[in-house]
mmCIF file with all atom_site columns, C-alpha atoms in Angstrom:
data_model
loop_
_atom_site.group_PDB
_atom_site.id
_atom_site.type_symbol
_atom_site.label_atom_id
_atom_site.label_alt_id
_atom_site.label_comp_id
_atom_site.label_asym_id
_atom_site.label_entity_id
_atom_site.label_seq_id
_atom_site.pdbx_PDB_ins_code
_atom_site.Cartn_x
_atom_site.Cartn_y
_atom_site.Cartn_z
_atom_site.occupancy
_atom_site.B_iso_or_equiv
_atom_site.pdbx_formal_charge
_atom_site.auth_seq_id
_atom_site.auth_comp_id
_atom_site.auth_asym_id
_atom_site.auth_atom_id
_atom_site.pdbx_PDB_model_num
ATOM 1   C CA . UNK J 1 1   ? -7.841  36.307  -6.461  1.00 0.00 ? 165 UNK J CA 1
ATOM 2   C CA . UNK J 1 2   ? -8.687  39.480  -5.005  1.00 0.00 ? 166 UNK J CA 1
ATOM 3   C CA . UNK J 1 3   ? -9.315  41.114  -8.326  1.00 0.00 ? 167 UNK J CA 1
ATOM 4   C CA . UNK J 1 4   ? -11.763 38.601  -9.560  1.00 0.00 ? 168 UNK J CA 1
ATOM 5   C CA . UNK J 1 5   ? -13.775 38.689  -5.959  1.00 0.00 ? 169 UNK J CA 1
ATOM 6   C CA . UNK J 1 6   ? -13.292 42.970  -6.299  1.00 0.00 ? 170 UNK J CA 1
ATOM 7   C CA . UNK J 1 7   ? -14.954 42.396  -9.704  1.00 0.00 ? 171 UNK J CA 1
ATOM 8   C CA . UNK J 1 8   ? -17.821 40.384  -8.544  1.00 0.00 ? 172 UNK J CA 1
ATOM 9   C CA . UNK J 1 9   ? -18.591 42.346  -5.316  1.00 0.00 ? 173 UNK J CA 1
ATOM 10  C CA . UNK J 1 10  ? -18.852 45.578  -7.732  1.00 0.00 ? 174 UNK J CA 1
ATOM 11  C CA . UNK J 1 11  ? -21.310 43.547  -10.078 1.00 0.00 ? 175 UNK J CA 1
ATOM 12  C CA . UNK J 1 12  ? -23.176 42.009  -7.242  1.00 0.00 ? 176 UNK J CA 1
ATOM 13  C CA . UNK J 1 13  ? -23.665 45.544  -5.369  1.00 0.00 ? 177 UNK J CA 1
ATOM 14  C CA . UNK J 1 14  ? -24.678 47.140  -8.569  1.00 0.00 ? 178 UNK J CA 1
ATOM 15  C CA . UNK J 1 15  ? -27.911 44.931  -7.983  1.00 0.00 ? 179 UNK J CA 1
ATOM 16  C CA . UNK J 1 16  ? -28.599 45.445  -4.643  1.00 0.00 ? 180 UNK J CA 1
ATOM 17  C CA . UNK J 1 17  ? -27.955 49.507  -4.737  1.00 0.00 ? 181 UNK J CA 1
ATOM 18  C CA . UNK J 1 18  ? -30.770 48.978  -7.878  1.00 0.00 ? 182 UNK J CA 1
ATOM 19  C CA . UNK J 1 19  ? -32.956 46.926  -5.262  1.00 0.00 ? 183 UNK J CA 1
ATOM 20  C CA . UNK J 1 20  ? -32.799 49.267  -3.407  1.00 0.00 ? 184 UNK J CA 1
ATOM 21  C CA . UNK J 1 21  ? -33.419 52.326  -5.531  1.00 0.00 ? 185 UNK J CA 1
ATOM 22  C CA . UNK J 1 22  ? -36.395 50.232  -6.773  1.00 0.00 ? 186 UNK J CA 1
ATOM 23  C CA . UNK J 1 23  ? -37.965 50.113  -3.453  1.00 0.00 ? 187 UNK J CA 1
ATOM 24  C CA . UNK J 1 24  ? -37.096 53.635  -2.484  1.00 0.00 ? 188 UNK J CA 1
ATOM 25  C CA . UNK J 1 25  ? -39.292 54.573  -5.783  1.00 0.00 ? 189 UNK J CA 1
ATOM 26  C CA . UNK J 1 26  ? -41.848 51.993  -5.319  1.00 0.00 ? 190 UNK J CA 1
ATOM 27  C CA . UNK J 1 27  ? -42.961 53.204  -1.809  1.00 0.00 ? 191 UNK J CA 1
ATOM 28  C CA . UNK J 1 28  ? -42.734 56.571  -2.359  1.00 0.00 ? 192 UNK J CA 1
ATOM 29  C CA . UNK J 1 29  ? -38.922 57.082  -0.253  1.00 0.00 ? 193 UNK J CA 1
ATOM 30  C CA . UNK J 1 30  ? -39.678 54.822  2.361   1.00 0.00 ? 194 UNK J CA 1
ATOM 31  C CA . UNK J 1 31  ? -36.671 53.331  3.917   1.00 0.00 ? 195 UNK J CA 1
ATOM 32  C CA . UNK J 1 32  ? -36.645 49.654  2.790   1.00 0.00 ? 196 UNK J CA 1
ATOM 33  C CA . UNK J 1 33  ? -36.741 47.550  6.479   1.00 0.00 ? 197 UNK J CA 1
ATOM 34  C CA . UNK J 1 34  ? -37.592 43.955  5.426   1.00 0.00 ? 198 UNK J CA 1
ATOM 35  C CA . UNK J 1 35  ? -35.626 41.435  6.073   1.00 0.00 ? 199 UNK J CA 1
ATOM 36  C CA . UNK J 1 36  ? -34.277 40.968  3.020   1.00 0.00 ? 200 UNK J CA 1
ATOM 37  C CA . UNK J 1 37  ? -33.423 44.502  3.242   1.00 0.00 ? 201 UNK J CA 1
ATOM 38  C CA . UNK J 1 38  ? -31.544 44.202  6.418   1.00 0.00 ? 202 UNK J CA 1
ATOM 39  C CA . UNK J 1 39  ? -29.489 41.086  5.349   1.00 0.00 ? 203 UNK J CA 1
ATOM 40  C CA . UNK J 1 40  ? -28.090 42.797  2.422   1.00 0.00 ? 204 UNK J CA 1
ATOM 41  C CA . UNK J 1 41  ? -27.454 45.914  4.407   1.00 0.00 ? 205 UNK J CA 1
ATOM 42  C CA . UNK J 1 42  ? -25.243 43.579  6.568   1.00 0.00 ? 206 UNK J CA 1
ATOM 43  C CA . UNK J 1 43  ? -23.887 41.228  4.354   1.00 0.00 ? 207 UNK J CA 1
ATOM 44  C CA . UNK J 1 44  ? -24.004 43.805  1.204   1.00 0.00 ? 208 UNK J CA 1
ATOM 45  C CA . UNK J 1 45  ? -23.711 46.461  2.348   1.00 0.00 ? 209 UNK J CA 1
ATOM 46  C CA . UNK J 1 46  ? -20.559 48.071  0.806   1.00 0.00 ? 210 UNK J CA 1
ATOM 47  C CA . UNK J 1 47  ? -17.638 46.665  -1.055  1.00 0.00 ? 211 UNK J CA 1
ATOM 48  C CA . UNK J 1 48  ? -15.757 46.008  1.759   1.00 0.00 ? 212 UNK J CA 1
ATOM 49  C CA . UNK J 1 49  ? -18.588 43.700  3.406   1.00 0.00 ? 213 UNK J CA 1
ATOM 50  C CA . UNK J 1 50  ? -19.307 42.515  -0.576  1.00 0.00 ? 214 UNK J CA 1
ATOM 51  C CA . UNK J 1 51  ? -15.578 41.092  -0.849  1.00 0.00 ? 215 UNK J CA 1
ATOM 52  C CA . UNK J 1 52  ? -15.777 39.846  2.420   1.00 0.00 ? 216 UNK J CA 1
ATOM 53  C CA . UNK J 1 53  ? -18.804 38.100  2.038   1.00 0.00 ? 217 UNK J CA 1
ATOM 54  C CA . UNK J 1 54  ? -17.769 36.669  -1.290  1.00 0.00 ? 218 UNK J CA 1
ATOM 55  C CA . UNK J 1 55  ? -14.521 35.836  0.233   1.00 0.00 ? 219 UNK J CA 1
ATOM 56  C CA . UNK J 1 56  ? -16.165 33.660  3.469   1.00 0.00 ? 220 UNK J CA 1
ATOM 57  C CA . UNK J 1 57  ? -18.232 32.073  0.990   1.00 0.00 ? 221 UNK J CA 1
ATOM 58  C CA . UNK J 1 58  ? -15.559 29.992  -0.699  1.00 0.00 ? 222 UNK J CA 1
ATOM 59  C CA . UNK J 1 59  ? -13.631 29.574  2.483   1.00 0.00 ? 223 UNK J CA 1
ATOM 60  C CA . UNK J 1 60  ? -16.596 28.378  4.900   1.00 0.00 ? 224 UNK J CA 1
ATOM 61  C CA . UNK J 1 61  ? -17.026 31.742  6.797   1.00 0.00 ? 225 UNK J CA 1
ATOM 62  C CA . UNK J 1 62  ? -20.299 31.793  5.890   1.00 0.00 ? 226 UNK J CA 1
ATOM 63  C CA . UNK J 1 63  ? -22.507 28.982  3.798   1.00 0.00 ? 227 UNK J CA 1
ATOM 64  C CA . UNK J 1 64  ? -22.180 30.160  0.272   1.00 0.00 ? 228 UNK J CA 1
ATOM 65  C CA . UNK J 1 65  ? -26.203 29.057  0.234   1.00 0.00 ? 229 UNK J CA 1
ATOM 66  C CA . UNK J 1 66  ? -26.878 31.755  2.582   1.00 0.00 ? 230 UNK J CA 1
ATOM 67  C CA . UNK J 1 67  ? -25.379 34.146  0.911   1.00 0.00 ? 231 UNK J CA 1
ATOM 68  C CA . UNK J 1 68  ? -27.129 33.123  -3.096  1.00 0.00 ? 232 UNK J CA 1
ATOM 69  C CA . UNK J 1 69  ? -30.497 33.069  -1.369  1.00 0.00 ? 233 UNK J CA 1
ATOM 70  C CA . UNK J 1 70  ? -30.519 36.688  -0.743  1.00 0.00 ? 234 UNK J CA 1
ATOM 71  C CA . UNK J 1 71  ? -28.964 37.530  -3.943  1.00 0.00 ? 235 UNK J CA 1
ATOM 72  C CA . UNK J 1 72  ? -31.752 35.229  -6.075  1.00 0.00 ? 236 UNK J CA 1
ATOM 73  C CA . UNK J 1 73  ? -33.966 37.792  -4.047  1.00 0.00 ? 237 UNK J CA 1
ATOM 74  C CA . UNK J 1 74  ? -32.473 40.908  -5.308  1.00 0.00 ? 238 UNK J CA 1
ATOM 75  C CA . UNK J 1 75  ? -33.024 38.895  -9.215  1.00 0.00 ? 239 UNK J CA 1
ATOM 76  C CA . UNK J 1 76  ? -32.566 35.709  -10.590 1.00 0.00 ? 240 UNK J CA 1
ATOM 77  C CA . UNK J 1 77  ? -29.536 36.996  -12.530 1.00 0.00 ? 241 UNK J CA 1
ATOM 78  C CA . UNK J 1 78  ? -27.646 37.410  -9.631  1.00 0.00 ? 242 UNK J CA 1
ATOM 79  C CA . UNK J 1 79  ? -28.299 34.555  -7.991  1.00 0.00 ? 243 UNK J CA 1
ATOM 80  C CA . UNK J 1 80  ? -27.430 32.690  -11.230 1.00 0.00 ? 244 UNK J CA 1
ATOM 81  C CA . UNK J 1 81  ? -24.120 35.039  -11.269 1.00 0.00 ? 245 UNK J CA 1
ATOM 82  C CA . UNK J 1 82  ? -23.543 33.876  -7.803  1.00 0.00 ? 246 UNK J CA 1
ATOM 83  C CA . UNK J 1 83  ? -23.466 30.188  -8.669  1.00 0.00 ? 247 UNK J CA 1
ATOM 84  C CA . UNK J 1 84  ? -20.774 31.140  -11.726 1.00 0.00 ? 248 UNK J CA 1
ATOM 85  C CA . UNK J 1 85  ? -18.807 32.954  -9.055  1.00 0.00 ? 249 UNK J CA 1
ATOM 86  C CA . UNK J 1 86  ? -18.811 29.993  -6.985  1.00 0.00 ? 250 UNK J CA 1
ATOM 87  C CA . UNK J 1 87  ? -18.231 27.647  -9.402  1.00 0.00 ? 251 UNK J CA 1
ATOM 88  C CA . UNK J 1 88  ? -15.181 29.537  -10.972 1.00 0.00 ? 252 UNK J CA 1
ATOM 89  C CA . UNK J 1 89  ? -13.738 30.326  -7.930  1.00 0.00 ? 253 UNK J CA 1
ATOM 90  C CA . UNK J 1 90  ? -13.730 26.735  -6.513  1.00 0.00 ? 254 UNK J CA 1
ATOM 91  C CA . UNK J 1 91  ? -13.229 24.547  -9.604  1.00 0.00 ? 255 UNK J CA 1
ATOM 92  C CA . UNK J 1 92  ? -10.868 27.401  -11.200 1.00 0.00 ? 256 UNK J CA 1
ATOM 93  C CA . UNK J 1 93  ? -9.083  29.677  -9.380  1.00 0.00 ? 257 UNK J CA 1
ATOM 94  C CA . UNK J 1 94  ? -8.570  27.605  -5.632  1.00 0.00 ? 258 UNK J CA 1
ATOM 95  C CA . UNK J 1 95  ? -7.987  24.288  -8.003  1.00 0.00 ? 259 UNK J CA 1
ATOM 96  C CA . UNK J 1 96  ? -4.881  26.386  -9.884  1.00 0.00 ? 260 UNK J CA 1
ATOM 97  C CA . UNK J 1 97  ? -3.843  27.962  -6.689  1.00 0.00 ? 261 UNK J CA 1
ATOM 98  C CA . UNK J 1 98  ? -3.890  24.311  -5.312  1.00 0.00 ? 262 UNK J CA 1
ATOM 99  C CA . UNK J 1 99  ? -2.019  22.736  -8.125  1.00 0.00 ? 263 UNK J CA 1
ATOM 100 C CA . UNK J 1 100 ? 0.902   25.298  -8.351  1.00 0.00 ? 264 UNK J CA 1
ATOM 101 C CA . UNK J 1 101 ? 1.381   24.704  -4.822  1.00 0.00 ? 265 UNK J CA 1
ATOM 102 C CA . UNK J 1 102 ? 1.766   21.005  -5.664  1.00 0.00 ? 266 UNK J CA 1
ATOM 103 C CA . UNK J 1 103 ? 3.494   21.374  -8.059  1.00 0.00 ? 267 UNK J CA 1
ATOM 104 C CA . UNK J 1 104 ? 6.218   23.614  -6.446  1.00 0.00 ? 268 UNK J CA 1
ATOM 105 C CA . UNK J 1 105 ? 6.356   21.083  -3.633  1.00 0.00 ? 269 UNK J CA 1
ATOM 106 C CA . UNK J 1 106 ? 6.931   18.431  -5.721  1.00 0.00 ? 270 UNK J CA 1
ATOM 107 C CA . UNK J 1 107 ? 9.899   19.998  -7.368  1.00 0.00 ? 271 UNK J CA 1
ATOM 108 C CA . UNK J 1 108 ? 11.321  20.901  -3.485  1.00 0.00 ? 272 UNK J CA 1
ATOM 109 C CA . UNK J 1 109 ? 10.429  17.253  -3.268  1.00 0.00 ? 273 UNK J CA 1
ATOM 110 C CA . UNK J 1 110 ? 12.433  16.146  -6.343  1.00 0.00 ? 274 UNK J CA 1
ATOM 111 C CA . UNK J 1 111 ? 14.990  18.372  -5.720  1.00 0.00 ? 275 UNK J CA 1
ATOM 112 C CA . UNK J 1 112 ? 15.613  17.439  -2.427  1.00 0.00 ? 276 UNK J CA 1
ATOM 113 C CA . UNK J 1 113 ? 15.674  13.638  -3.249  1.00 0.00 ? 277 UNK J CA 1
ATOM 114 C CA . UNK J 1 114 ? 18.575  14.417  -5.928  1.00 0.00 ? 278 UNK J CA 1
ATOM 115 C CA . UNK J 1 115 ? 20.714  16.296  -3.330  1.00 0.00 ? 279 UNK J CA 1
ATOM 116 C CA . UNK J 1 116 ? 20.333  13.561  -0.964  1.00 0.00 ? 280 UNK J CA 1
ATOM 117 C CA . UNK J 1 117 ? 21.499  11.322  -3.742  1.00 0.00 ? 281 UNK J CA 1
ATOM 118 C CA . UNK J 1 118 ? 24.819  13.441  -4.761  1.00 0.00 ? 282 UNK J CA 1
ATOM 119 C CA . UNK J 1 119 ? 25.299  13.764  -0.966  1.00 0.00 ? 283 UNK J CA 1
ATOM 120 C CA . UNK J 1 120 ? 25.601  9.597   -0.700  1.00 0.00 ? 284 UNK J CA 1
ATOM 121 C CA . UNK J 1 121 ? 26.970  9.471   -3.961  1.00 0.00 ? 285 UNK J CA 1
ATOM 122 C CA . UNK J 1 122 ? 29.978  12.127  -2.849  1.00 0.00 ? 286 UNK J CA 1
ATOM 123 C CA . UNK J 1 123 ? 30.085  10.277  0.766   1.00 0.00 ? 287 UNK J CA 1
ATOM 124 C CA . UNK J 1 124 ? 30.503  6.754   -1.360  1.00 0.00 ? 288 UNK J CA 1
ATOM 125 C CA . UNK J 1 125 ? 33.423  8.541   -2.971  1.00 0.00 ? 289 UNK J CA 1
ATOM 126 C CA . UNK J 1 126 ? 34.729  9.884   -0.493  1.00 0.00 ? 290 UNK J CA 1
ATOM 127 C CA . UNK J 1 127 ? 34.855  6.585   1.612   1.00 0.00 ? 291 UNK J CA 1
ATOM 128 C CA . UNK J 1 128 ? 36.106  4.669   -1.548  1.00 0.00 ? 292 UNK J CA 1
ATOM 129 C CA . UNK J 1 129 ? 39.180  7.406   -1.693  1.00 0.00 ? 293 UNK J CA 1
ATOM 130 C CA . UNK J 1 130 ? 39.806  7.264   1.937   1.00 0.00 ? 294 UNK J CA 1
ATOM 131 C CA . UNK J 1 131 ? 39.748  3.389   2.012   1.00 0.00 ? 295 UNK J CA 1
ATOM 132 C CA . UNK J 1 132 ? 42.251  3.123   -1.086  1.00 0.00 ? 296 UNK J CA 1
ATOM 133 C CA . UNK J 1 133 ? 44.768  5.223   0.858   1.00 0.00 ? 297 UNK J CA 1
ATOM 134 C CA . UNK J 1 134 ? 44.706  3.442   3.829   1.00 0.00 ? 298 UNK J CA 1
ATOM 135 C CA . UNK J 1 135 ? 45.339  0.171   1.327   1.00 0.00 ? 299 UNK J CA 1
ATOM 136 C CA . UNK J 1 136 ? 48.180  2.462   -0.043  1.00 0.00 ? 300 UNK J CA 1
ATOM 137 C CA . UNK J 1 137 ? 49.917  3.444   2.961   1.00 0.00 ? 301 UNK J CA 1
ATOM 138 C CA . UNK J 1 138 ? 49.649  -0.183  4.122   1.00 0.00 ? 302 UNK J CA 1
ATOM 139 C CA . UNK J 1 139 ? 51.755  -1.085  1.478   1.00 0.00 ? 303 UNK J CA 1
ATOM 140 C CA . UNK J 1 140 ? 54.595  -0.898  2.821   1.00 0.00 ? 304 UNK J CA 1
ATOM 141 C CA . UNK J 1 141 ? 57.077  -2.401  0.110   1.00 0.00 ? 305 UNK J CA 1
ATOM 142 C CA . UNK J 1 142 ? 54.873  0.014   -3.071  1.00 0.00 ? 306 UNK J CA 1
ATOM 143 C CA . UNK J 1 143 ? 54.325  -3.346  -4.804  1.00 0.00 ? 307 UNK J CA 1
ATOM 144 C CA . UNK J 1 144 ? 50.936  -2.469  -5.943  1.00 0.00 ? 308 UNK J CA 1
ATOM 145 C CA . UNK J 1 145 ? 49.256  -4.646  -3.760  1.00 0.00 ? 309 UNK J CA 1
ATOM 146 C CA . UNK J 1 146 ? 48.812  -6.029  -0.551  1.00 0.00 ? 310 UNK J CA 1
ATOM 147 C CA . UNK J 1 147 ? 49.941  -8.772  1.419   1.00 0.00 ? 311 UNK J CA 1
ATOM 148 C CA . UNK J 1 148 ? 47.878  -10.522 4.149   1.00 0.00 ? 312 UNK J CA 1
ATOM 149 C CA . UNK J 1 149 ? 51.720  -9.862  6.695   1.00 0.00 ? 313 UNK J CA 1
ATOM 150 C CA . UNK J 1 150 ? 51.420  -6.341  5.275   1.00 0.00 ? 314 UNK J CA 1
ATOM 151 C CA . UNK J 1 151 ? 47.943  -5.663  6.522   1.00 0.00 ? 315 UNK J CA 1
ATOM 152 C CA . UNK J 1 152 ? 48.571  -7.914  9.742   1.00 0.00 ? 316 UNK J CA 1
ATOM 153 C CA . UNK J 1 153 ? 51.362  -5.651  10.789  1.00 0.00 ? 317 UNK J CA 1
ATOM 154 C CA . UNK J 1 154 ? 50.402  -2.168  9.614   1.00 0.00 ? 318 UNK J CA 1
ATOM 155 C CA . UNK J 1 155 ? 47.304  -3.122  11.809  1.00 0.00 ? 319 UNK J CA 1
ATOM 156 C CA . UNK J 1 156 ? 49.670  -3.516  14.571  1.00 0.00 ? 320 UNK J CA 1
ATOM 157 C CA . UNK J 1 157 ? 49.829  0.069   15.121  1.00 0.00 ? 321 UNK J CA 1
ATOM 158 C CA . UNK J 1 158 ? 46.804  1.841   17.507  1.00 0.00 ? 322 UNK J CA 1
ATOM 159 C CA . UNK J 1 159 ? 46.641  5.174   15.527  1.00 0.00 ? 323 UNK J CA 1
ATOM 160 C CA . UNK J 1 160 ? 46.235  2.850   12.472  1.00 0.00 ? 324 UNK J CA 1
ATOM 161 C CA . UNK J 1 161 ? 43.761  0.681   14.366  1.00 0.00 ? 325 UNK J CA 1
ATOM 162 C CA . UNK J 1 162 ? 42.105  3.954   15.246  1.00 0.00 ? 326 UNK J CA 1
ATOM 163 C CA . UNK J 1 163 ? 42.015  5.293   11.639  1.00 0.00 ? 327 UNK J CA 1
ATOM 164 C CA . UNK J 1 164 ? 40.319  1.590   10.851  1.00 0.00 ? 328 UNK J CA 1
ATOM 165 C CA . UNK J 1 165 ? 37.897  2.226   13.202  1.00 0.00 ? 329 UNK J CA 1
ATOM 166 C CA . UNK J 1 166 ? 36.688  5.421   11.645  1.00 0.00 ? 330 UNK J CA 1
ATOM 167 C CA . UNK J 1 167 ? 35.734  3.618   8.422   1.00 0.00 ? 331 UNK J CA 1
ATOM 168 C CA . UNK J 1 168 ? 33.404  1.598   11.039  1.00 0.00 ? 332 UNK J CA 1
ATOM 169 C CA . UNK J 1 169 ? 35.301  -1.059  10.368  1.00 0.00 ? 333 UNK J CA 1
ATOM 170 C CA . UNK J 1 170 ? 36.083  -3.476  13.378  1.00 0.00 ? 334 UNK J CA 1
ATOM 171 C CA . UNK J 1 171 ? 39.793  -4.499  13.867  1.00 0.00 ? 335 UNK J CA 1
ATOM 172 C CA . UNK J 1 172 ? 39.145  -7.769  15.106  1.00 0.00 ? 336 UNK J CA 1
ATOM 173 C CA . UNK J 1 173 ? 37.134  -8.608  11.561  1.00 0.00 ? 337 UNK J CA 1
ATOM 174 C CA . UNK J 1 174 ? 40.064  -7.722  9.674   1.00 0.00 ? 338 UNK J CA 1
ATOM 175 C CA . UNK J 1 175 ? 41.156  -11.063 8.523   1.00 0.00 ? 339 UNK J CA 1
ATOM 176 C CA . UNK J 1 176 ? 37.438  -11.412 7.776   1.00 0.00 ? 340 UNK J CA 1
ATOM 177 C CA . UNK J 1 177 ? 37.381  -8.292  5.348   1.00 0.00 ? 341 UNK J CA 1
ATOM 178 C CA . UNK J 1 178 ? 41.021  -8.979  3.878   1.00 0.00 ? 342 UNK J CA 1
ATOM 179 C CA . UNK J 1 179 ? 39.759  -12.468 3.131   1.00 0.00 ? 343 UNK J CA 1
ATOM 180 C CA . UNK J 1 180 ? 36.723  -10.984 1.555   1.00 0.00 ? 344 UNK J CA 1
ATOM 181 C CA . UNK J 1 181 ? 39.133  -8.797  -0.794  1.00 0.00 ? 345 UNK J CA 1
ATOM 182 C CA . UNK J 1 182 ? 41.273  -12.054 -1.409  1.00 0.00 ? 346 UNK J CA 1
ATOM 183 C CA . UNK J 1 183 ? 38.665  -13.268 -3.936  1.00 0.00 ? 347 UNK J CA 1
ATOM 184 C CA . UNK J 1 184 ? 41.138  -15.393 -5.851  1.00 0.00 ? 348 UNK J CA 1
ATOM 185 C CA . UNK J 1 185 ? 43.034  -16.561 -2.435  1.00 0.00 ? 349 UNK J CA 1
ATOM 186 C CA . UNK J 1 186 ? 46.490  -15.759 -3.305  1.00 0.00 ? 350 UNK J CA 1
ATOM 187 C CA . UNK J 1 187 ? 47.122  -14.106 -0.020  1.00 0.00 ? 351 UNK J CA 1
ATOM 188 C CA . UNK J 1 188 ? 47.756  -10.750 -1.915  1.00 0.00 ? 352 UNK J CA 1
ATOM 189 C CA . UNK J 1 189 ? 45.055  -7.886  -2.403  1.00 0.00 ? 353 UNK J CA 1
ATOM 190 C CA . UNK J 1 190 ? 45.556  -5.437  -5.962  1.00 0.00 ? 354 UNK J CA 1
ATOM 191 C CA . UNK J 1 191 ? 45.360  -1.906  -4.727  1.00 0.00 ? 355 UNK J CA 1
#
């Protein structure tokens, strides 16, 4: 970015330095004071002011209008250069600068989304796992599966009501979620 506005500035003062050579030759070395003179001295005036000029006039520092009046002044050419600078700054340049950031978010964006699945995904898991073994350790006889007396009485227990509760699961719906498991009503639950 700073290269292509370096470039321009260079191409745009190589105008105004002839402007005012021109002058200085035309009016036998006087010191050009018009206004036009004055406005590229402070706007122009160097490449420092050039790039910063160029630079304020794609970012609203100054009206970019401004700026290509005083330039069409110096010659047509450069005011028609101006206009190209403008152009290919704004449509080319900012728009790419624009998109890559887009872009980049995006991926964060899609990226994040993924991890956020794998994180449910792995708590799922996790709470499947922990769920099973507390189905496992309730079975107290290592049939394979529970029994509605099995569950009743290994619920009987508070560290076990506790652990039940840590699932967010409420002790007093117990029946409720054993029932729920129960789907062909045998009054036994496959681990």
């Amino acid at each position: 970015l700073f290269f292509i506005m370096y470039f321009f500035a260079l191409f745009f003062l190589h105008g105004v330095s002839e402007h005012f050579r021109t002058y200085y030759e035309d009016n036998d070395g006087a010191i050009c004071e018009t206004s036009l003179c004055l406005e590229l001295q402070s706007l122009c005036g160097d490449v420092v002011n050039m790039v910063l000029s160029l630079f304020m006039s794609i970012c609203g520092g100054v009206d970019w209008r401004d700026l290509w009046v005083i330039l069409r002044d110096v010659s047509w050419v450069y005011g028609w250069a101006f206009i190209f600078y403008i152009f290919f700054m704004v449509f080319g340049v900012l728009n790419v600068v624009v998109a890559t950031f887009v872009e980049q978010s995006s991926l964060i964006s899609r990226r994040d989304r993924e991890l956020v699945t794998q994180n449910e995904l792995e708590k799922n898991r996790q709470y499947y796992n922990n769920i099973r073994r507390f189905f496992q350790e309730a079975d107290i006889d290592g049939s394979g599966s529970l029994s509605w007396r099995e569950f009743e009485d290994y619920l009987g227990d508070e560290n076990v009501q506790a652990y039940f509760q840590s699932f967010e699961l409420d002790v007093t719906q117990a029946n409720t979620l054993f029932r729920l498991l129960d789907w062909d009503e045998s009054d036994d639950v496959d681990i």
